[in-house]
PDB file of C-alpha atoms and ligand atoms in Angstrom:
ATOM      1  CA  MET W   1     -37.503  -1.774  14.820  1.00 48.00           C
ATOM      2  CA  ALA W   2     -38.795   1.065  17.023  1.00 50.00           C
ATOM      3  CA  LYS W   3     -36.129   3.571  18.051  1.00 61.00           C
ATOM      4  CA  GLY W   4     -36.725   3.085  21.796  1.00 68.00           C
ATOM      5  CA  SER W   5     -36.389  -0.666  21.523  1.00 72.00           C
ATOM      6  CA  SER W   6     -33.142  -0.504  19.530  1.00 76.00           C
ATOM      7  CA  LYS W   7     -31.682   1.865  22.153  1.00 77.00           C
ATOM      8  CA  LYS W   8     -32.711  -0.616  24.875  1.00 79.00           C
ATOM      9  CA  ASN W   9     -31.009  -3.445  22.958  1.00 79.00           C
ATOM     10  CA  TRP W  10     -27.867  -1.339  22.617  1.00 75.00           C
ATOM     11  CA  LEU W  11     -27.852  -0.568  26.357  1.00 79.00           C
ATOM     12  CA  ALA W  12     -28.393  -4.226  27.272  1.00 79.00           C
ATOM     13  CA  ARG W  13     -25.526  -5.246  25.001  1.00 77.00           C
ATOM     14  CA  GLN W  14     -23.232  -2.587  26.467  1.00 78.00           C
ATOM     15  CA  GLN W  15     -24.051  -3.729  30.012  1.00 77.00           C
ATOM     16  CA  LYS W  16     -23.198  -7.354  29.204  1.00 83.00           C
ATOM     17  CA  ASP W  17     -20.055  -6.576  27.200  1.00 85.00           C
ATOM     18  CA  PRO W  18     -16.877  -7.593  29.111  1.00 84.00           C
ATOM     19  CA  TYR W  19     -14.768  -5.149  27.062  1.00 88.00           C
ATOM     20  CA  VAL W  20     -17.010  -2.230  28.059  1.00 88.00           C
ATOM     21  CA  LYS W  21     -16.584  -3.238  31.738  1.00 87.00           C
ATOM     22  CA  GLN W  22     -12.847  -3.646  31.357  1.00 85.00           C
ATOM     23  CA  ALA W  23     -12.521  -0.214  29.697  1.00 87.00           C
ATOM     24  CA  GLN W  24     -14.621   1.377  32.432  1.00 87.00           C
ATOM     25  CA  GLN W  25     -12.441  -0.178  35.133  1.00 88.00           C
ATOM     26  CA  SER W  26      -9.239   0.923  33.410  1.00 87.00           C
ATOM     27  CA  HIS W  27      -8.597   4.477  32.319  1.00 91.00           C
ATOM     28  CA  TYR W  28      -9.431   3.789  28.664  1.00 96.00           C
ATOM     29  CA  ARG W  29     -12.129   5.850  27.000  1.00 96.00           C
ATOM     30  CA  SER W  30     -13.540   3.123  24.781  1.00 96.00           C
ATOM     31  CA  ARG W  31     -13.780  -0.666  24.403  1.00 95.00           C
ATOM     32  CA  ALA W  32     -12.110  -0.153  21.003  1.00 96.00           C
ATOM     33  CA  VAL W  33      -8.735  -0.144  22.755  1.00 97.00           C
ATOM     34  CA  TYR W  34      -8.902  -3.936  23.205  1.00 96.00           C
ATOM     35  CA  LYS W  35      -8.895  -4.411  19.423  1.00 97.00           C
ATOM     36  CA  LEU W  36      -5.601  -2.540  19.143  1.00 98.00           C
ATOM     37  CA  ILE W  37      -4.142  -4.222  22.241  1.00 97.00           C
ATOM     38  CA  GLU W  38      -4.893  -7.688  20.843  1.00 97.00           C
ATOM     39  CA  ILE W  39      -3.332  -6.848  17.470  1.00 98.00           C
ATOM     40  CA  ASP W  40      -0.313  -5.230  19.130  1.00 98.00           C
ATOM     41  CA  ASP W  41       0.185  -8.216  21.460  1.00 98.00           C
ATOM     42  CA  LYS W  42       0.215 -10.525  18.461  1.00 98.00           C
ATOM     43  CA  ASP W  43       2.073  -8.411  15.902  1.00 98.00           C
ATOM     44  CA  HIS W  44       4.329  -6.223  18.091  1.00 98.00           C
ATOM     45  CA  LEU W  45       3.546  -2.989  16.281  1.00 98.00           C
ATOM     46  CA  LEU W  46       4.239  -0.355  18.920  1.00 98.00           C
ATOM     47  CA  LYS W  47       7.636   0.537  20.354  1.00 98.00           C
ATOM     48  CA  GLN W  48       9.185   3.290  22.439  1.00 98.00           C
ATOM     49  CA  GLY W  49      10.127   6.428  20.518  1.00 98.00           C
ATOM     50  CA  GLN W  50       8.029   5.797  17.398  1.00 98.00           C
ATOM     51  CA  THR W  51       6.156   8.401  15.344  1.00 98.00           C
ATOM     52  CA  ILE W  52       2.542   7.418  14.746  1.00 98.00           C
ATOM     53  CA  ILE W  53      -0.544   8.896  13.065  1.00 98.00           C
ATOM     54  CA  ASP W  54      -3.946   7.873  14.459  1.00 98.00           C
ATOM     55  CA  LEU W  55      -6.857   8.562  12.052  1.00 98.00           C
ATOM     56  CA  GLY W  56     -10.403   8.603  13.464  1.00 98.00           C
ATOM     57  CA  ALA W  57      -8.962   8.894  16.952  1.00 98.00           C
ATOM     58  CA  ALA W  58     -11.896  10.092  19.116  1.00 98.00           C
ATOM     59  CA  PRO W  59     -12.810   9.476  21.884  1.00 98.00           C
ATOM     60  CA  GLY W  60      -9.148   8.511  22.172  1.00 98.00           C
ATOM     61  CA  SER W  61      -8.593   5.032  23.577  1.00 98.00           C
ATOM     62  CA  TRP W  62      -6.210   4.006  20.774  1.00 98.00           C
ATOM     63  CA  SER W  63      -4.313   7.281  21.254  1.00 98.00           C
ATOM     64  CA  GLN W  64      -4.115   6.659  25.023  1.00 98.00           C
ATOM     65  CA  TYR W  65      -2.635   3.201  24.473  1.00 98.00           C
ATOM     66  CA  VAL W  66      -0.261   4.362  21.712  1.00 98.00           C
ATOM     67  CA  SER W  67       0.942   7.287  23.828  1.00 98.00           C
ATOM     68  CA  GLU W  68       1.756   4.900  26.703  1.00 97.00           C
ATOM     69  CA  LYS W  69       3.606   2.506  24.409  1.00 98.00           C
ATOM     70  CA  ILE W  70       5.708   5.072  22.518  1.00 98.00           C
ATOM     71  CA  GLY W  71       6.561   7.059  25.657  1.00 97.00           C
ATOM     72  CA  ASN W  72       7.639  10.676  25.833  1.00 95.00           C
ATOM     73  CA  LYS W  73      10.306  10.294  23.146  1.00 96.00           C
ATOM     74  CA  GLY W  74       7.616   9.193  20.723  1.00 97.00           C
ATOM     75  CA  ARG W  75       5.323  11.412  18.668  1.00 97.00           C
ATOM     76  CA  LEU W  76       1.615  10.944  18.045  1.00 98.00           C
ATOM     77  CA  ILE W  77      -0.605  12.932  15.692  1.00 98.00           C
ATOM     78  CA  ALA W  78      -4.307  12.163  16.139  1.00 98.00           C
ATOM     79  CA  ILE W  79      -7.112  13.321  13.830  1.00 98.00           C
ATOM     80  CA  ASP W  80     -10.894  13.246  14.140  1.00 98.00           C
ATOM     81  CA  ILE W  81     -13.955  15.221  13.038  1.00 98.00           C
ATOM     82  CA  LEU W  82     -15.162  15.059  16.632  1.00 98.00           C
ATOM     83  CA  PRO W  83     -13.462  16.798  19.546  1.00 98.00           C
ATOM     84  CA  MET W  84     -11.177  14.726  21.757  1.00 98.00           C
ATOM     85  CA  GLU W  85      -9.967  15.214  25.336  1.00 98.00           C
ATOM     86  CA  PRO W  86      -6.191  15.723  25.401  1.00 98.00           C
ATOM     87  CA  VAL W  87      -3.879  12.693  25.458  1.00 97.00           C
ATOM     88  CA  ASP W  88      -0.258  12.937  26.702  1.00 95.00           C
ATOM     89  CA  ASN W  89       2.358  13.748  24.046  1.00 93.00           C
ATOM     90  CA  THR W  90      -0.296  13.957  21.346  1.00 97.00           C
ATOM     91  CA  LEU W  91      -0.971  16.635  18.771  1.00 98.00           C
ATOM     92  CA  PHE W  92      -4.682  16.560  18.004  1.00 98.00           C
ATOM     93  CA  ILE W  93      -6.020  17.909  14.708  1.00 98.00           C
ATOM     94  CA  LYS W  94      -9.791  18.374  14.706  1.00 98.00           C
ATOM     95  CA  GLY W  95     -11.190  18.064  11.205  1.00 98.00           C
ATOM     96  CA  ASP W  96     -12.588  15.913   8.447  1.00 97.00           C
ATOM     97  CA  PHE W  97      -9.801  13.801   7.009  1.00 97.00           C
ATOM     98  CA  THR W  98     -11.501  13.778   3.590  1.00 97.00           C
ATOM     99  CA  GLU W  99     -10.805  17.525   3.361  1.00 97.00           C
ATOM    100  CA  GLN W 100      -7.571  18.496   1.662  1.00 97.00           C
ATOM    101  CA  SER W 101      -6.835  21.163   4.310  1.00 97.00           C
ATOM    102  CA  VAL W 102      -6.893  18.545   7.114  1.00 97.00           C
ATOM    103  CA  TYR W 103      -4.699  16.157   5.142  1.00 96.00           C
ATOM    104  CA  GLU W 104      -2.274  19.043   4.639  1.00 96.00           C
ATOM    105  CA  GLN W 105      -2.329  20.029   8.322  1.00 97.00           C
ATOM    106  CA  CYS W 106      -1.234  16.476   9.042  1.00 97.00           C
ATOM    107  CA  LEU W 107       1.628  16.708   6.519  1.00 97.00           C
ATOM    108  CA  GLN W 108       2.648  20.053   8.030  1.00 97.00           C
ATOM    109  CA  ALA W 109       2.693  18.531  11.496  1.00 97.00           C
ATOM    110  CA  MET W 110       5.010  15.823  10.159  1.00 97.00           C
ATOM    111  CA  ASP W 111       7.345  18.594   8.955  1.00 95.00           C
ATOM    112  CA  ASN W 112       9.069  16.406   6.357  1.00 95.00           C
ATOM    113  CA  THR W 113       9.832  13.677   8.878  1.00 97.00           C
ATOM    114  CA  ARG W 114       8.604  10.114   8.410  1.00 98.00           C
ATOM    115  CA  ALA W 115       6.252   7.937  10.462  1.00 98.00           C
ATOM    116  CA  ASP W 116       6.719   4.373  11.698  1.00 98.00           C
ATOM    117  CA  LEU W 117       3.033   3.538  11.664  1.00 98.00           C
ATOM    118  CA  VAL W 118      -0.327   4.866  10.417  1.00 98.00           C
ATOM    119  CA  ILE W 119      -3.410   3.484  12.161  1.00 98.00           C
ATOM    120  CA  SER W 120      -6.971   4.150  11.105  1.00 98.00           C
ATOM    121  CA  ASP W 121     -10.098   3.188  13.006  1.00 98.00           C
ATOM    122  CA  MET W 122     -12.183   5.642  10.947  1.00 97.00           C
ATOM    123  CA  ALA W 123     -15.712   4.587  10.182  1.00 93.00           C
ATOM    124  CA  PRO W 124     -18.343   6.713   8.448  1.00 91.00           C
ATOM    125  CA  ASN W 125     -21.727   7.367  10.067  1.00 88.00           C
ATOM    126  CA  LEU W 126     -23.799   4.502   8.694  1.00 84.00           C
ATOM    127  CA  SER W 127     -26.770   5.396   6.494  1.00 85.00           C
ATOM    128  CA  GLY W 128     -28.102   1.820   6.431  1.00 85.00           C
ATOM    129  CA  ILE W 129     -27.695   1.717   2.632  1.00 88.00           C
ATOM    130  CA  ARG W 130     -25.094  -1.000   2.401  1.00 87.00           C
ATOM    131  CA  ALA W 131     -23.496  -0.120  -0.950  1.00 89.00           C
ATOM    132  CA  ALA W 132     -23.195   3.572  -0.016  1.00 90.00           C
ATOM    133  CA  ASP W 133     -21.759   2.786   3.430  1.00 89.00           C
ATOM    134  CA  GLN W 134     -19.246   0.380   1.875  1.00 93.00           C
ATOM    135  CA  ALA W 135     -18.131   2.975  -0.687  1.00 93.00           C
ATOM    136  CA  ARG W 136     -17.658   5.636   2.025  1.00 95.00           C
ATOM    137  CA  SER W 137     -15.690   3.357   4.314  1.00 95.00           C
ATOM    138  CA  LEU W 138     -13.485   2.179   1.449  1.00 96.00           C
ATOM    139  CA  TYR W 139     -12.829   5.798   0.496  1.00 97.00           C
ATOM    140  CA  LEU W 140     -11.575   6.469   4.051  1.00 97.00           C
ATOM    141  CA  ALA W 141      -9.312   3.416   3.816  1.00 97.00           C
ATOM    142  CA  GLU W 142      -7.996   4.629   0.434  1.00 97.00           C
ATOM    143  CA  LEU W 143      -7.224   8.073   1.869  1.00 97.00           C
ATOM    144  CA  SER W 144      -5.397   6.404   4.762  1.00 98.00           C
ATOM    145  CA  LEU W 145      -3.278   4.530   2.223  1.00 98.00           C
ATOM    146  CA  ASP W 146      -2.567   7.808   0.343  1.00 97.00           C
ATOM    147  CA  LEU W 147      -1.318   9.364   3.556  1.00 98.00           C
ATOM    148  CA  ALA W 148       0.714   6.278   4.452  1.00 98.00           C
ATOM    149  CA  LYS W 149       2.419   6.410   1.052  1.00 98.00           C
ATOM    150  CA  CYS W 150       3.353  10.056   1.720  1.00 97.00           C
ATOM    151  CA  VAL W 151       4.627   9.742   5.276  1.00 98.00           C
ATOM    152  CA  LEU W 152       5.784   6.204   6.069  1.00 98.00           C
ATOM    153  CA  LYS W 153       9.416   5.284   6.504  1.00 98.00           C
ATOM    154  CA  GLN W 154      10.892   2.419   4.543  1.00 98.00           C
ATOM    155  CA  GLY W 155       9.761  -0.668   6.465  1.00 98.00           C
ATOM    156  CA  GLY W 156       6.860   1.196   8.170  1.00 98.00           C
ATOM    157  CA  ASP W 157       3.420  -0.326   8.847  1.00 98.00           C
ATOM    158  CA  MET W 158      -0.254   0.566   8.441  1.00 98.00           C
ATOM    159  CA  LEU W 159      -3.276  -0.800  10.296  1.00 98.00           C
ATOM    160  CA  VAL W 160      -6.653   0.112   8.854  1.00 98.00           C
ATOM    161  CA  LYS W 161     -10.261  -0.741   9.631  1.00 97.00           C
ATOM    162  CA  VAL W 162     -12.305  -1.941   6.659  1.00 96.00           C
ATOM    163  CA  PHE W 163     -15.658  -3.644   6.117  1.00 93.00           C
ATOM    164  CA  GLU W 164     -16.182  -6.895   4.232  1.00 92.00           C
ATOM    165  CA  GLY W 165     -17.832  -6.133   0.889  1.00 91.00           C
ATOM    166  CA  GLU W 166     -17.364  -4.714  -2.569  1.00 93.00           C
ATOM    167  CA  GLY W 167     -13.910  -3.331  -3.328  1.00 95.00           C
ATOM    168  CA  ILE W 168     -12.043  -4.986  -0.461  1.00 96.00           C
ATOM    169  CA  ASP W 169     -10.138  -7.465  -2.626  1.00 95.00           C
ATOM    170  CA  ARG W 170      -8.951  -4.646  -4.874  1.00 96.00           C
ATOM    171  CA  TYR W 171      -7.915  -2.606  -1.812  1.00 97.00           C
ATOM    172  CA  ARG W 172      -5.870  -5.506  -0.439  1.00 96.00           C
ATOM    173  CA  HIS W 173      -4.299  -5.907  -3.864  1.00 96.00           C
ATOM    174  CA  ASP W 174      -3.340  -2.175  -3.860  1.00 97.00           C
ATOM    175  CA  LEU W 175      -1.747  -2.605  -0.437  1.00 98.00           C
ATOM    176  CA  LYS W 176       0.350  -5.505  -1.714  1.00 98.00           C
ATOM    177  CA  GLU W 177       1.902  -3.187  -4.304  1.00 97.00           C
ATOM    178  CA  HIS W 178       3.365  -1.003  -1.564  1.00 98.00           C
ATOM    179  CA  PHE W 179       3.945  -3.324   1.391  1.00 98.00           C
ATOM    180  CA  GLY W 180       5.918  -6.523   1.805  1.00 98.00           C
ATOM    181  CA  LYS W 181       3.158  -8.315   3.712  1.00 98.00           C
ATOM    182  CA  VAL W 182      -0.619  -7.834   4.062  1.00 98.00           C
ATOM    183  CA  ILE W 183      -2.415  -9.633   6.897  1.00 97.00           C
ATOM    184  CA  VAL W 184      -6.045  -9.688   8.010  1.00 97.00           C
ATOM    185  CA  ARG W 185      -6.976  -9.378  11.699  1.00 98.00           C
ATOM    186  CA  LYS W 186     -10.373  -9.781  13.385  1.00 97.00           C
ATOM    187  CA  PRO W 187      -9.684  -9.184  17.086  1.00 96.00           C
ATOM    188  CA  LYS W 188     -12.014 -10.745  19.668  1.00 95.00           C
ATOM    189  CA  ALA W 189     -13.299  -7.314  20.723  1.00 93.00           C
ATOM    190  CA  SER W 190     -14.566  -6.770  17.162  1.00 93.00           C
ATOM    191  CA  ARG W 191     -18.134  -8.049  17.340  1.00 87.00           C
ATOM    192  CA  ASP W 192     -18.899 -11.243  15.416  1.00 84.00           C
ATOM    193  CA  ASP W 193     -22.005  -9.688  13.882  1.00 84.00           C
ATOM    194  CA  SER W 194     -19.991  -6.766  12.506  1.00 87.00           C
ATOM    195  CA  ARG W 195     -18.530  -6.867   8.971  1.00 90.00           C
ATOM    196  CA  GLU W 196     -15.583  -4.839  10.289  1.00 93.00           C
ATOM    197  CA  PHE W 197     -12.084  -6.245  10.267  1.00 95.00           C
ATOM    198  CA  TYR W 198      -8.566  -4.823  10.162  1.00 97.00           C
ATOM    199  CA  VAL W 199      -5.922  -5.029   7.490  1.00 98.00           C
ATOM    200  CA  LEU W 200      -2.347  -4.869   8.684  1.00 98.00           C
ATOM    201  CA  ALA W 201       0.113  -3.924   5.964  1.00 98.00           C
ATOM    202  CA  ARG W 202       3.752  -4.366   6.958  1.00 98.00           C
ATOM    203  CA  ALA W 203       7.171  -3.464   5.586  1.00 98.00           C
ATOM    204  CA  PHE W 204       6.344  -0.404   3.468  1.00 98.00           C
ATOM    205  CA  ARG W 205       8.450  -0.067   0.318  1.00 97.00           C
ATOM    206  CA  LEU W 206       9.485   3.549  -0.321  1.00 90.00           C
TER     207      LEU W 206
HETATM  208  C1  LIG I 301     -14.769   3.763  15.961  1.00 94.73           C
HETATM  209  S1  LIG I 301     -14.434   5.433  16.236  1.00 94.73           S
HETATM  210  C2  LIG I 301     -12.739   5.438  16.697  1.00 94.73           C
HETATM  211  C3  LIG I 301     -12.477   4.989  18.107  1.00 94.73           C
HETATM  212  C4  LIG I 301     -11.040   5.240  18.490  1.00 94.73           C
HETATM  213  N1  LIG I 301     -10.116   4.343  17.796  1.00 94.73           N
HETATM  214  C5  LIG I 301     -10.827   5.029  19.977  1.00 94.73           C
HETATM  215  O1  LIG I 301     -10.121   4.102  20.345  1.00 94.73           O
HETATM  216  O2  LIG I 301     -11.346   5.826  20.768  1.00 94.73           O
HETATM  217  C6  LIG I 301     -14.369   6.063  14.601  1.00 94.73           C
HETATM  218  C7  LIG I 301     -14.025   7.533  14.519  1.00 94.73           C
HETATM  219  O3  LIG I 301     -13.794   7.886  13.160  1.00 94.73           O
HETATM  220  C8  LIG I 301     -14.115   9.247  13.034  1.00 94.73           C
HETATM  221  N2  LIG I 301     -14.244   9.615  11.629  1.00 94.73           N
HETATM  222  C9  LIG I 301     -15.120   9.121  10.731  1.00 94.73           C
HETATM  223  N3  LIG I 301     -14.965   9.734   9.556  1.00 94.73           N
HETATM  224  C10 LIG I 301     -13.947  10.626   9.711  1.00 94.73           C
HETATM  225  C11 LIG I 301     -13.340  11.579   8.844  1.00 94.73           C
HETATM  226  N4  LIG I 301     -13.750  11.739   7.582  1.00 94.73           N
HETATM  227  N5  LIG I 301     -12.343  12.353   9.322  1.00 94.73           N
HETATM  228  C12 LIG I 301     -11.934  12.214  10.621  1.00 94.73           C
HETATM  229  N6  LIG I 301     -12.492  11.339  11.487  1.00 94.73           N
HETATM  230  C13 LIG I 301     -13.488  10.558  11.038  1.00 94.73           C
HETATM  231  C14 LIG I 301     -15.412   9.374  13.824  1.00 94.73           C
HETATM  232  O4  LIG I 301     -15.673  10.710  14.172  1.00 94.73           O
HETATM  233  C15 LIG I 301     -15.132   8.471  15.022  1.00 94.73           C
HETATM  234  O5  LIG I 301     -14.674   9.206  16.131  1.00 94.73           O
END
């Protein structure tokens, strides 16, 4: 497909998308927030005073929503390769989460305390080569699990974006070794034609 025509299709889809309109009318920076809101409404993840790590946070709609829900007694650490406008009560770390130094900055920010929840909406830039894209996205999900194992409290939760494809069954199996319950969520705001879905792992076992 010609580049100009695919951009036109993207624009047309954005203009018709009710979640884009809703986000524009509210103060949220991205339609992605409605995925987290739907999951939170159903699963009651977020509570006042919690400590949360948001991976792949930019432009920041999940962080905005989390910050509102946890309030000023809560603590939010947000990480992204891209810059992000400030969000209330949020420590933002700009860097590539696959780099050891960024992972360590996050651990330093936690200062030996433990988190209630790790959320990851990270997605790699797609190359169009399906097997390579799947491997890169799974790697991000695996790193999110590594961090969760390091920082979560007993009973803590993790919500992570993944893509249907090779390696997903094994990943869900790995989650089951560390969490009491592993659930799959495909919120309405996640487009039907996208292979993306979310895995919610609950009741972390220290
Ligand atoms: C779908 S967007 C997240 C949207 C965000 N949840 C929101 O509500 O605004 C995915 C993000 O993951 C980030 N990302 C991808 N790979 C990353 C990595 N290795 N380290 C840090 N961030 C990464 C991208 O830069 C992008 O901002």
